[in-house]
mmCIF file of C-alpha atoms and ligand atoms in Angstrom:
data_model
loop_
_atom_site.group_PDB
_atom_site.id
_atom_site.type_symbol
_atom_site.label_atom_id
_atom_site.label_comp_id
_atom_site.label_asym_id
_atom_site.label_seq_id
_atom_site.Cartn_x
_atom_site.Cartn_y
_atom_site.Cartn_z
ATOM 1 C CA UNK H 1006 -28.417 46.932 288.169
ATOM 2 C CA UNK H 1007 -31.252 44.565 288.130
ATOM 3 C CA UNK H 1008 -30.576 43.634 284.428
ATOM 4 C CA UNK H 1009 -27.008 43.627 285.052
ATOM 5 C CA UNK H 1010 -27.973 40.849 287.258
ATOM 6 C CA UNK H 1011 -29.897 38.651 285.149
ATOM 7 C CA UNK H 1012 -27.892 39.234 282.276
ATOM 8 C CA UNK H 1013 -24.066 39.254 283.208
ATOM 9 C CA UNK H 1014 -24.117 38.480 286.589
ATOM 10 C CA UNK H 1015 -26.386 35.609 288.089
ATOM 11 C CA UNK H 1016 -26.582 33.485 284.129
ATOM 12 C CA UNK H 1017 -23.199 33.289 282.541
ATOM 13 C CA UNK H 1018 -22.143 30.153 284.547
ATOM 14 C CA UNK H 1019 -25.509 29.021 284.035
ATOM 15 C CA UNK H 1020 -25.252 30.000 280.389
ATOM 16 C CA UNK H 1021 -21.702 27.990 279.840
ATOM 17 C CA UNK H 1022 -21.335 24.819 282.079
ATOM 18 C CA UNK H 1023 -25.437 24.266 283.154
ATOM 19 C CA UNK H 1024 -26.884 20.937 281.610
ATOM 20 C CA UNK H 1025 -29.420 21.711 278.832
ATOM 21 C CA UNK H 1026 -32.589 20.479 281.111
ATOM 22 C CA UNK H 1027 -31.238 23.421 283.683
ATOM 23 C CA UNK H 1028 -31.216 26.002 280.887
ATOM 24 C CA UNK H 1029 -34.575 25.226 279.853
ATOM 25 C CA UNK H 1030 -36.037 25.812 282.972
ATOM 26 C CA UNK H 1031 -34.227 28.845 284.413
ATOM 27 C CA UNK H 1032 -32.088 30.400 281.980
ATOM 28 C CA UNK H 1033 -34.686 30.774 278.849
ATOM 29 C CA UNK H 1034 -37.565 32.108 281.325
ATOM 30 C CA UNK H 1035 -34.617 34.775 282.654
ATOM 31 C CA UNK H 1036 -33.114 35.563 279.270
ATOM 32 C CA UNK H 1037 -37.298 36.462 277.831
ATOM 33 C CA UNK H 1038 -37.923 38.586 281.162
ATOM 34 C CA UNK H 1039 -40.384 35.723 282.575
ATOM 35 C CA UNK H 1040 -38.554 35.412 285.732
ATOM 36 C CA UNK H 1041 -35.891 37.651 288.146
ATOM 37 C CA UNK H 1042 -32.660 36.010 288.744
ATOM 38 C CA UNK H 1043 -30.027 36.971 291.549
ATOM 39 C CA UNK H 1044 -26.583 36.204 292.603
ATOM 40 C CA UNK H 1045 -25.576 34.566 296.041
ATOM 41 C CA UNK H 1046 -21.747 34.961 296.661
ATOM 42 C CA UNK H 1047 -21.458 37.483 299.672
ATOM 43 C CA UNK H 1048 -22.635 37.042 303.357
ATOM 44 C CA UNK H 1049 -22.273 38.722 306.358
ATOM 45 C CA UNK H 1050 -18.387 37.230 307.164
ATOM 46 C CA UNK H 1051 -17.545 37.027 303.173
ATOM 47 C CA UNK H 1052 -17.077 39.572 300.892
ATOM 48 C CA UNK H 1053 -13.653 40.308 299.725
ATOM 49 C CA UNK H 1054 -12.752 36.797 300.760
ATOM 50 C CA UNK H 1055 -15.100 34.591 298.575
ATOM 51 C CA UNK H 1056 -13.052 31.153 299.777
ATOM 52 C CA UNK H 1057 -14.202 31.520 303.287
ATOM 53 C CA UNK H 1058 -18.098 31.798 302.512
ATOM 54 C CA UNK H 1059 -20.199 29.861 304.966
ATOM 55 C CA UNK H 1060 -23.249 28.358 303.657
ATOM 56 C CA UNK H 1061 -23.220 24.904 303.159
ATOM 57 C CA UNK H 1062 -25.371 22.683 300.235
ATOM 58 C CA UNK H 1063 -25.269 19.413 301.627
ATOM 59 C CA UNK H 1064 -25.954 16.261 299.572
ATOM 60 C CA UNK H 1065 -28.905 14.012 300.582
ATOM 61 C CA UNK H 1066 -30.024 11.095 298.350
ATOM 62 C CA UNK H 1067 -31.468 13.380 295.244
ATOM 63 C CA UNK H 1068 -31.506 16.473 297.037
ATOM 64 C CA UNK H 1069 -29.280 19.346 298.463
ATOM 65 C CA UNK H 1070 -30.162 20.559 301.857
ATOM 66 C CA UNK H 1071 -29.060 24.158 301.999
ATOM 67 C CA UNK H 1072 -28.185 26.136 305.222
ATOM 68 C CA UNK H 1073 -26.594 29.504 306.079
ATOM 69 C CA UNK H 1074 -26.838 33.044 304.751
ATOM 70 C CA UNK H 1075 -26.586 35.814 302.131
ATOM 71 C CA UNK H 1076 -25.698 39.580 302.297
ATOM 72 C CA UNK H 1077 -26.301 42.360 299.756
ATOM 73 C CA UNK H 1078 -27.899 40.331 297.129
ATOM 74 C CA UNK H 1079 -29.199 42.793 294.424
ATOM 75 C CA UNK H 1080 -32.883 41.795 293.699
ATOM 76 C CA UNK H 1081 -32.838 39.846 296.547
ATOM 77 C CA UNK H 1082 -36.501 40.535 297.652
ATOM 78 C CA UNK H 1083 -38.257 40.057 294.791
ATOM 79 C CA UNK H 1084 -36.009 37.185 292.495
ATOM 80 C CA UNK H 1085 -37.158 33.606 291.522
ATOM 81 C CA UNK H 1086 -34.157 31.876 291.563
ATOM 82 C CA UNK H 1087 -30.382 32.070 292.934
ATOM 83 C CA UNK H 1088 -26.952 31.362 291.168
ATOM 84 C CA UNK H 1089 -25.826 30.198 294.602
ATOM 85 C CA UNK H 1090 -22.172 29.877 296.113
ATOM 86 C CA UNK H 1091 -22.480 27.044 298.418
ATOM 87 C CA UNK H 1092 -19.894 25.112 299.996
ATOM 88 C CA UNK H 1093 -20.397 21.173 298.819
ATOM 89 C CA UNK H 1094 -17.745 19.372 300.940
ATOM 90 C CA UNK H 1095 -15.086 20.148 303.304
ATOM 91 C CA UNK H 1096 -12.365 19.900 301.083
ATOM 92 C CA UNK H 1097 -9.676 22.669 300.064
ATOM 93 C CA UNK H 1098 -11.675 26.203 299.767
ATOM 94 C CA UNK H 1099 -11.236 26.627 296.325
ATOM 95 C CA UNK H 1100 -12.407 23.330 295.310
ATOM 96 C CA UNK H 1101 -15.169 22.650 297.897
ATOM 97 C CA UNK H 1102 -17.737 25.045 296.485
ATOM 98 C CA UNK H 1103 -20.462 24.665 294.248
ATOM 99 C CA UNK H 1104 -22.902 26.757 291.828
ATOM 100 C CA UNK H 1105 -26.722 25.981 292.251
ATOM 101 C CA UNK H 1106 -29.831 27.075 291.044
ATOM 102 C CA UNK H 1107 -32.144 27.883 294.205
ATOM 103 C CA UNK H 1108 -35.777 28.917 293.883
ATOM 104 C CA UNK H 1109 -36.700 31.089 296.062
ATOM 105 C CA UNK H 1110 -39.940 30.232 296.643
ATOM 106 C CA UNK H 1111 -38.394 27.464 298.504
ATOM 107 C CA UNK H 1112 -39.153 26.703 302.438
ATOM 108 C CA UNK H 1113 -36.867 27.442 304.315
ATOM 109 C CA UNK H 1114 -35.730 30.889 302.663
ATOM 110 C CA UNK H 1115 -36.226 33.662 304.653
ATOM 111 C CA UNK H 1116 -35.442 37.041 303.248
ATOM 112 C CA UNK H 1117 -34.436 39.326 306.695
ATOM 113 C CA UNK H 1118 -34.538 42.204 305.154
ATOM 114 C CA UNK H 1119 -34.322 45.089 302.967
ATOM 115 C CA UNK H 1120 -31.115 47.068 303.294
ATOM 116 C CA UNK H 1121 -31.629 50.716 303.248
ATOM 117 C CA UNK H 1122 -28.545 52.357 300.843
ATOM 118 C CA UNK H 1123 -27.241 55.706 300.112
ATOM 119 C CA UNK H 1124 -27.201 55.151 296.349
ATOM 120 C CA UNK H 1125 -28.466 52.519 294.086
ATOM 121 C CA UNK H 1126 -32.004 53.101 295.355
ATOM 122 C CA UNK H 1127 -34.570 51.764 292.637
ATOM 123 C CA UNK H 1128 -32.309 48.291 293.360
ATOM 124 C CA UNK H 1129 -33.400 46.221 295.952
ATOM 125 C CA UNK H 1130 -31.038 44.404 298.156
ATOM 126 C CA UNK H 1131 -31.533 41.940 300.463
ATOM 127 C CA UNK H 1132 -29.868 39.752 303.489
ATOM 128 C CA UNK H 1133 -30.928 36.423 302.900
ATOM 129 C CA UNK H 1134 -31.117 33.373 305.087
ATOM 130 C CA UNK H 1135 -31.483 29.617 304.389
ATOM 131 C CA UNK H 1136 -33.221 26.850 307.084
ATOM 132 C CA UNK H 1137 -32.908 23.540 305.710
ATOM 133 C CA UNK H 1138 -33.312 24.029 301.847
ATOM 134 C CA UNK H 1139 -34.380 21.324 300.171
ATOM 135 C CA UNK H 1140 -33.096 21.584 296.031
ATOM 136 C CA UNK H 1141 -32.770 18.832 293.511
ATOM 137 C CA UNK H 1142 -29.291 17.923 292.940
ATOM 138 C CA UNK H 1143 -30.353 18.269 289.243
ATOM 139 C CA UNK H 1144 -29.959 21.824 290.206
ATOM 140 C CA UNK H 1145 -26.166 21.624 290.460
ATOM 141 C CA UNK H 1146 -24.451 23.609 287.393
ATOM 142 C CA UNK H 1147 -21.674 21.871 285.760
ATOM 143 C CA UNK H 1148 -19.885 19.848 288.189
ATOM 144 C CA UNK H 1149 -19.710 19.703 292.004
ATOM 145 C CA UNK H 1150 -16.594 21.140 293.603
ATOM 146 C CA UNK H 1151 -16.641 23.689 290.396
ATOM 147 C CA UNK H 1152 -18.314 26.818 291.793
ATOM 148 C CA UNK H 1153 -15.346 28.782 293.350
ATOM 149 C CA UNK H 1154 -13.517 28.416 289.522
ATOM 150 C CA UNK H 1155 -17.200 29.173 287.602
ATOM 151 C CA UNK H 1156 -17.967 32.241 289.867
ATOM 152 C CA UNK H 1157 -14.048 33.846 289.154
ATOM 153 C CA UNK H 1158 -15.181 33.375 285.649
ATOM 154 C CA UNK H 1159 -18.641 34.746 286.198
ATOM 155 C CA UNK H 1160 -17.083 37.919 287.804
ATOM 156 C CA UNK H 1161 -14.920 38.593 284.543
ATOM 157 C CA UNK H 1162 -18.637 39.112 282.633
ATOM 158 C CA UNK H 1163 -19.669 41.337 286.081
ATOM 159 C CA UNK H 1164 -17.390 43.357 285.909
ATOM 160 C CA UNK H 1165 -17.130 44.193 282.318
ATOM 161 C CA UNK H 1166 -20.474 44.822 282.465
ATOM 162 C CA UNK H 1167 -20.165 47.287 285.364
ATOM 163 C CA UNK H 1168 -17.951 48.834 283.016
ATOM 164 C CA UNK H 1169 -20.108 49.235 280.075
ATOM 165 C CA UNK H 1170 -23.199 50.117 282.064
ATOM 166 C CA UNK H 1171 -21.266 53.724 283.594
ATOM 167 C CA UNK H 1172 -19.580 55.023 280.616
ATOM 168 C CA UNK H 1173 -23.025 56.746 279.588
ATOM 169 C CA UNK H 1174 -23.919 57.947 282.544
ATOM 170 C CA UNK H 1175 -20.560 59.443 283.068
ATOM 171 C CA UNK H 1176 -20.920 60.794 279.550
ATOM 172 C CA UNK H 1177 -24.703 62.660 280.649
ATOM 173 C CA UNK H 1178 -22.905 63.967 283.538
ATOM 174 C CA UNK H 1179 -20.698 65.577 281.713
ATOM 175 C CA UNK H 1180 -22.917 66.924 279.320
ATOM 176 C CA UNK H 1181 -25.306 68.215 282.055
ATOM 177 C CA UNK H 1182 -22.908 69.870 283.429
ATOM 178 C CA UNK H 1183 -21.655 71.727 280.558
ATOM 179 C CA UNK H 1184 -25.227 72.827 279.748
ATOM 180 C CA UNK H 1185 -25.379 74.105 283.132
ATOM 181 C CA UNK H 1186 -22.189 75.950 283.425
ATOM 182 C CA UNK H 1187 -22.701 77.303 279.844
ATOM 183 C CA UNK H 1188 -26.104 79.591 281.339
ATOM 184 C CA UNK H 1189 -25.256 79.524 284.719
ATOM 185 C CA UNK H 1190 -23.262 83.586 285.351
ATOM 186 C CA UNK H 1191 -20.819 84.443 288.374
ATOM 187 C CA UNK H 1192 -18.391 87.096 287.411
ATOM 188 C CA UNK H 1193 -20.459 88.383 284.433
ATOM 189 C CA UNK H 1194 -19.654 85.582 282.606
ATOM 190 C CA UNK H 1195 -20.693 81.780 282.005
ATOM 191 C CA UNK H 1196 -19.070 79.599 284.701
ATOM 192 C CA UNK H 1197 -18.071 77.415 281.870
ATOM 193 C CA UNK H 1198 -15.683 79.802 280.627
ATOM 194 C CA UNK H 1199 -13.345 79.948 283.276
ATOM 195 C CA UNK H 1200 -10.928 77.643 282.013
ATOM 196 C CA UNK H 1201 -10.286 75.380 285.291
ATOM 197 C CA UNK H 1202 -13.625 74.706 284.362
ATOM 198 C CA UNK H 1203 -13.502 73.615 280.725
ATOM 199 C CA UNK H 1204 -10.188 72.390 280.827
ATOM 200 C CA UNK H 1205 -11.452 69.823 283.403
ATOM 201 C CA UNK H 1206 -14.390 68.536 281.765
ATOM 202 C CA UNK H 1207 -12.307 67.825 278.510
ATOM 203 C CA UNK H 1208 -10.126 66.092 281.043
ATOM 204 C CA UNK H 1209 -12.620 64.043 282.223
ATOM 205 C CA UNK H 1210 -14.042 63.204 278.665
ATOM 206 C CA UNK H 1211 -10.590 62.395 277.575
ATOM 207 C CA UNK H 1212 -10.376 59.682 280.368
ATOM 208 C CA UNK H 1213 -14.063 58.016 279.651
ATOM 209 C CA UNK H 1214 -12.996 57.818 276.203
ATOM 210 C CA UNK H 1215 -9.824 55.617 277.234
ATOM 211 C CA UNK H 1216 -11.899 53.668 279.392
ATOM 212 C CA UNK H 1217 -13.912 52.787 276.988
ATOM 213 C CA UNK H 1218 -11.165 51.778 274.927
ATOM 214 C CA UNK H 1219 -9.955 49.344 277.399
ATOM 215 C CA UNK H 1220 -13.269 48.312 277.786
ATOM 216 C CA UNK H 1221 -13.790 47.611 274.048
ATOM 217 C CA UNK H 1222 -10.188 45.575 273.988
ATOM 218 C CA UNK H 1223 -11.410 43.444 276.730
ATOM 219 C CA UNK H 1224 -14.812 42.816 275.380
ATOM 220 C CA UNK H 1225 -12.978 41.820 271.955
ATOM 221 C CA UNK H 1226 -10.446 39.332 273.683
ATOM 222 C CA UNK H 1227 -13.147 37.576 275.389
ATOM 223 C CA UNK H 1228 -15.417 36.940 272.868
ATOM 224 C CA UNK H 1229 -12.024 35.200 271.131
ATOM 225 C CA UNK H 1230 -12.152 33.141 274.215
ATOM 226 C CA UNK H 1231 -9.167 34.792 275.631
ATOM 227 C CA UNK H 1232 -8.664 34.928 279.152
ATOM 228 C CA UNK H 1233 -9.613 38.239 280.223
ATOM 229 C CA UNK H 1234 -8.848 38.612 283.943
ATOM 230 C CA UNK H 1235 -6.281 41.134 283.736
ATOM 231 C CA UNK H 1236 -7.743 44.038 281.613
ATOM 232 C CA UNK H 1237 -11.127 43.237 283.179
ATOM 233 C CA UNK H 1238 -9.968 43.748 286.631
ATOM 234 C CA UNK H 1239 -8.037 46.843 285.212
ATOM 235 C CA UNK H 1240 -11.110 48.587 283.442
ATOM 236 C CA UNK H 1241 -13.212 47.427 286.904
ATOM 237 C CA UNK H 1242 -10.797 49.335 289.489
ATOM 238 C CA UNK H 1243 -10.638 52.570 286.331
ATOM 239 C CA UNK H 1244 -14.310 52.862 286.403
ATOM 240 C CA UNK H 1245 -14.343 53.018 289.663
ATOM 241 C CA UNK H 1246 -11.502 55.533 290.205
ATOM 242 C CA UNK H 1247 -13.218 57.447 287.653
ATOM 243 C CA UNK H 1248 -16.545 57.969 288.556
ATOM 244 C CA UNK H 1249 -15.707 58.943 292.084
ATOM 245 C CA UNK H 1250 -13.235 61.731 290.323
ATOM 246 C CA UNK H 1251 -15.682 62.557 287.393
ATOM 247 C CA UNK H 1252 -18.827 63.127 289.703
ATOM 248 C CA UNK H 1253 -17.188 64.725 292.504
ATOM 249 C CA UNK H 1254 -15.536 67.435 289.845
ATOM 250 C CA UNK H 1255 -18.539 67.520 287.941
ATOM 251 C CA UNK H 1256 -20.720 68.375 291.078
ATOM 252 C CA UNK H 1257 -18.101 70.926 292.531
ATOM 253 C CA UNK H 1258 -19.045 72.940 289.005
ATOM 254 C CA UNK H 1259 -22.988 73.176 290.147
ATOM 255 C CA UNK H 1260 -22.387 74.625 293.061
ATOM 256 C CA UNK H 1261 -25.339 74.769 295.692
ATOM 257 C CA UNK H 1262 -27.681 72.927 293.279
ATOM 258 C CA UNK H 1263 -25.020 69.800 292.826
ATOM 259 C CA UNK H 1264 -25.522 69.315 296.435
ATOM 260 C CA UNK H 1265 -29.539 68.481 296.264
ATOM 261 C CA UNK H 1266 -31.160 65.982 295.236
ATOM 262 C CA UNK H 1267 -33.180 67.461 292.188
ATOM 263 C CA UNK H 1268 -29.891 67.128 289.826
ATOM 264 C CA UNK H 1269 -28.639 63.823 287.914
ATOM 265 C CA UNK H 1270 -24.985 64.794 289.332
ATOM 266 C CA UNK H 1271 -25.555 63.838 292.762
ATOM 267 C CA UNK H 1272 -27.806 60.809 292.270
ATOM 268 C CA UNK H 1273 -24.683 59.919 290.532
ATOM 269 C CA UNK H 1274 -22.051 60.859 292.959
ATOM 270 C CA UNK H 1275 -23.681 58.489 295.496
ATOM 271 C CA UNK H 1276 -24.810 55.395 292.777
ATOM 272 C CA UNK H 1277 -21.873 55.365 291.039
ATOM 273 C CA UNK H 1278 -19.892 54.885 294.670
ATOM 274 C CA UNK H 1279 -20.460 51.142 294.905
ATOM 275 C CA UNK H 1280 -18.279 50.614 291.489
ATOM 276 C CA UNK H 1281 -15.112 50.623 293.648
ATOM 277 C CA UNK H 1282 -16.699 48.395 296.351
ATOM 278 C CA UNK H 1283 -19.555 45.987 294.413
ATOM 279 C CA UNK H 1284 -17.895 43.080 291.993
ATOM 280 C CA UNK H 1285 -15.161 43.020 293.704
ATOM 281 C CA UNK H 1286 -13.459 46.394 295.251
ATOM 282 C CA UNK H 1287 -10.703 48.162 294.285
ATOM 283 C CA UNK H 1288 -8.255 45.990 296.360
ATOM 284 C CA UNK H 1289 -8.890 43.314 295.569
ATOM 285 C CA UNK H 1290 -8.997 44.241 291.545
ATOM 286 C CA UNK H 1291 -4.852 45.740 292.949
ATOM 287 C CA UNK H 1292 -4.579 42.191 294.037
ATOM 288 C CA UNK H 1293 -5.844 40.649 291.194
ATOM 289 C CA UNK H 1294 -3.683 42.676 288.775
ATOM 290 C CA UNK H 1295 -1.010 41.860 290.575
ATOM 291 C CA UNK H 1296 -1.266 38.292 290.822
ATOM 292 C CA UNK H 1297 -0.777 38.913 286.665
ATOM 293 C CA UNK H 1298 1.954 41.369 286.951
ATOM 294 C CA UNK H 1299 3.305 38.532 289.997
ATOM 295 C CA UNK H 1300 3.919 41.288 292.170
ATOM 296 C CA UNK H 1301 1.722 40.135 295.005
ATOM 297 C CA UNK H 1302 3.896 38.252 297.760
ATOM 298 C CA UNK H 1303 2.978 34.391 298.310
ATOM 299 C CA UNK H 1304 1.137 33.859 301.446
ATOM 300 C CA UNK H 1305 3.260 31.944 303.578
ATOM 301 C CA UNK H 1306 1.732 28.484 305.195
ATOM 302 C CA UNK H 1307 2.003 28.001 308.675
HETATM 303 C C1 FAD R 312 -25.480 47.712 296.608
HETATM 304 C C2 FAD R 312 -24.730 46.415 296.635
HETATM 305 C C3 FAD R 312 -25.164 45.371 295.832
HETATM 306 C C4 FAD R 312 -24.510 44.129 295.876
HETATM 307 N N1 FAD R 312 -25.008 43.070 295.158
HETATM 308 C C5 FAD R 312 -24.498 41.829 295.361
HETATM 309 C C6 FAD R 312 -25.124 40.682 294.788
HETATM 310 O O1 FAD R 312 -26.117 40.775 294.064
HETATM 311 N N2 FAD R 312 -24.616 39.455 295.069
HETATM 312 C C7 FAD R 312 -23.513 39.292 295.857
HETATM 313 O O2 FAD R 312 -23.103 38.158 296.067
HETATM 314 N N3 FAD R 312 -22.902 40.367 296.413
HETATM 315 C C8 FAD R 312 -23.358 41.620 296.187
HETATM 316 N N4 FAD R 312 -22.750 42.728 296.767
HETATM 317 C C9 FAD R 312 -21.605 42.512 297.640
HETATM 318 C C10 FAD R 312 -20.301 43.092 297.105
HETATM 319 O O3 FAD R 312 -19.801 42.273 296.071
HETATM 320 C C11 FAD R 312 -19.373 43.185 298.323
HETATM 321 O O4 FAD R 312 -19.826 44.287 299.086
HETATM 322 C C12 FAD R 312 -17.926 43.382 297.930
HETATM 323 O O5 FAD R 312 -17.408 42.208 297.353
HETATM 324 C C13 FAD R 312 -17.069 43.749 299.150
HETATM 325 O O6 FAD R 312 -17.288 42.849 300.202
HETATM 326 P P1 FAD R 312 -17.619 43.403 301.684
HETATM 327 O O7 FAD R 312 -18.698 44.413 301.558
HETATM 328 O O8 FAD R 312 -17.855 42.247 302.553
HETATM 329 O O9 FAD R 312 -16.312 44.163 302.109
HETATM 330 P P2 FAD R 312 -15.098 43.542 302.939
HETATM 331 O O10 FAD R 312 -14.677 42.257 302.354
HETATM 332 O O11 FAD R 312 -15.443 43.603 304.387
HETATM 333 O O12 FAD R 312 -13.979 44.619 302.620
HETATM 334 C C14 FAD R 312 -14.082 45.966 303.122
HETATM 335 C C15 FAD R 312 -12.981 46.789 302.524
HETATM 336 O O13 FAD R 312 -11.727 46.251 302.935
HETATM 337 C C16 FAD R 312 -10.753 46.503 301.954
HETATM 338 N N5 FAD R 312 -10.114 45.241 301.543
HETATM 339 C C17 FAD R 312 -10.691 44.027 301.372
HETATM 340 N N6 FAD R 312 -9.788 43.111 300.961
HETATM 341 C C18 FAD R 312 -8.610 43.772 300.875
HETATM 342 C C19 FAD R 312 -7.294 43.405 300.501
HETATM 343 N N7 FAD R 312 -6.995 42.156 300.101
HETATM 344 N N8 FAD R 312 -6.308 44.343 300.538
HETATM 345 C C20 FAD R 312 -6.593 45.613 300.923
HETATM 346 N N9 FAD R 312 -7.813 46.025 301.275
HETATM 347 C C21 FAD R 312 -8.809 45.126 301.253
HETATM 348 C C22 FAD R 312 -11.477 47.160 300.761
HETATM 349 O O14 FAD R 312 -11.317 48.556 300.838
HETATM 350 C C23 FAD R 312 -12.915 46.780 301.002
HETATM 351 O O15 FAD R 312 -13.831 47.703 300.417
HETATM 352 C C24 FAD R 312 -23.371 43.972 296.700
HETATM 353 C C25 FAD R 312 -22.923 45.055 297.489
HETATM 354 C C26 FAD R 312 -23.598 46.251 297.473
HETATM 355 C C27 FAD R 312 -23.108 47.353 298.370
#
């Protein structure tokens, strides 16, 4: 998670639209390890809803004075610097928000605390709060009014990384569990060999393997500069469909011993759980797709 952070997550906005002087001094110390980087979209009243975040950058001479809040921000406790959402004026919400580069060390940031979570546990995640902020404007990536446009973009690498990042373990699952069914007897016979059993697993393989594909086809059309949106947000909501099915069936097979925690099945039943809910859940990936296949009704103004 943690390099899926600094990697595809918290530096591709960074990486595209950030002035050169900003890339020297946070990108190149994140890309060689120096530093930890994190990503401030959500807070406590905005997940789903990125438009209606809170916190506010606001312009001061040279400066930025930062106030509000963060929720769930994945190396939160321990990161240098933050790709922050901010809103930069009180214009329309999708053209009112800005990307900046926040040290942490900062005054004024106060990190509240550690949230304690069922899976993902070697990743730290924090809530977050700013008190008067004070950041260089020079800090600003790209231009002002931007962010809401960069971060949509900035998901589209998120999420294809989430994708990437569980076809192997879903893959050593899989494999685990074969090895286990293979010696494991009930009924004087492997457990493997009943064929609900094997049948299933060459199911679930089949389905990685087309996941992968879609992955690879998305992967391929963005590095053509293609907009990838669609098939992103399609191989995001399939991953997470697919774990949830893959690990639950998986741990069904191990019985007793899928249910403790000395097994890589249920470590993986309860990390892989925040694909359909981090980067976007599966709703709003629905939405998304959607929106492409323009299915999804207009909201109507009052
Ligand atoms: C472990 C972890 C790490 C995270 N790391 C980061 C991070 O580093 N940086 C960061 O900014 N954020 C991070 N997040 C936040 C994550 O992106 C949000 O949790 C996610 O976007 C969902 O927002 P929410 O939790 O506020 O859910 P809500 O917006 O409250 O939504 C709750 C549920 O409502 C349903 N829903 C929402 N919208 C719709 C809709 N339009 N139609 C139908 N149903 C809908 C969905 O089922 C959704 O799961 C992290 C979250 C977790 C749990």
């Amino acid at each position: 998670m943690a390099i899926g952070v600094q990697a595809d997550m918290a530096t591709p906005a960074l990486a595209r639209f950030g002035s050169d002087e900003l890339k020297r001094e946070f990108l190149a110390p994140t890309i060689a390890g120096d530093v930890v980087a994190c990503l401030g979209v959500s807070e406590p009243g905005a997940g789903s809803d990125v438009a209606s975040i809170k916190t506010k950058a606001v312009r001061k001479g040279d400066d930025y004075i930062v106030n509000g809040g963060k929720m769930w921000i994945t190396s939160g406790c321990q990161a240098d610097w933050m790709c922050l959402l901010a809103n930069t004026s009180d214009g329309p919400p999708h053209r009112n928000k800005s990307l900046l580069c926040l040290p942490m060390k900062s005054s004024g940031v106060h990190i509240a605390k550690k949230i304690d979570k069922m899976g993902m546990r070697s990743s730290d995640t924090a809530q977050i709060f700013f008190e008067d902020v004070r950041i260089p404007s020079k800090y600003l990536i790209g231009e002002e009014g931007m962010g809401f446009t960069y971060q949509m973009l900035q998901f589209q690498e998120e999420r294809m990384w989430g994708v990437a990042n569980i076809l192997v373990p879903l893959e050593n699952v899989i494999k685990e569990t074969i090895d286990y069914t293979r010696q494991r007897m009930a009924f004087s016979q492997p457990i493997l060999h009943n064929q609900t059993v094997h049948f299933r697993l060459a199911e679930l393989a089949t389905e990685v393997e087309l996941l992968r594909s879609l992955l690879y086809r998305a992967v391929a059309l963005y590095i053509h500069g293609t907009d990838v949106t669609k098939f992103a947000s399609m191989a995001k909501l399939k991953a997470g469909r697919l774990a949830r099915e893959l690990t639950d069936s998986c741990l069904q097979f191990w019985g007793g011993m899928g249910f403790t925690n000395e097994v890589l099945v249920s470590r993986l039943y309860r990390d892989t759980r925040l694909m359909s809910i981090g980067a976007g859940a599966d709703e709003v990936m629905l939405s998304i797709i959607c929106k492409y296949m323009d299915t999804l009704p207009k909201k109507q103004r009052p």
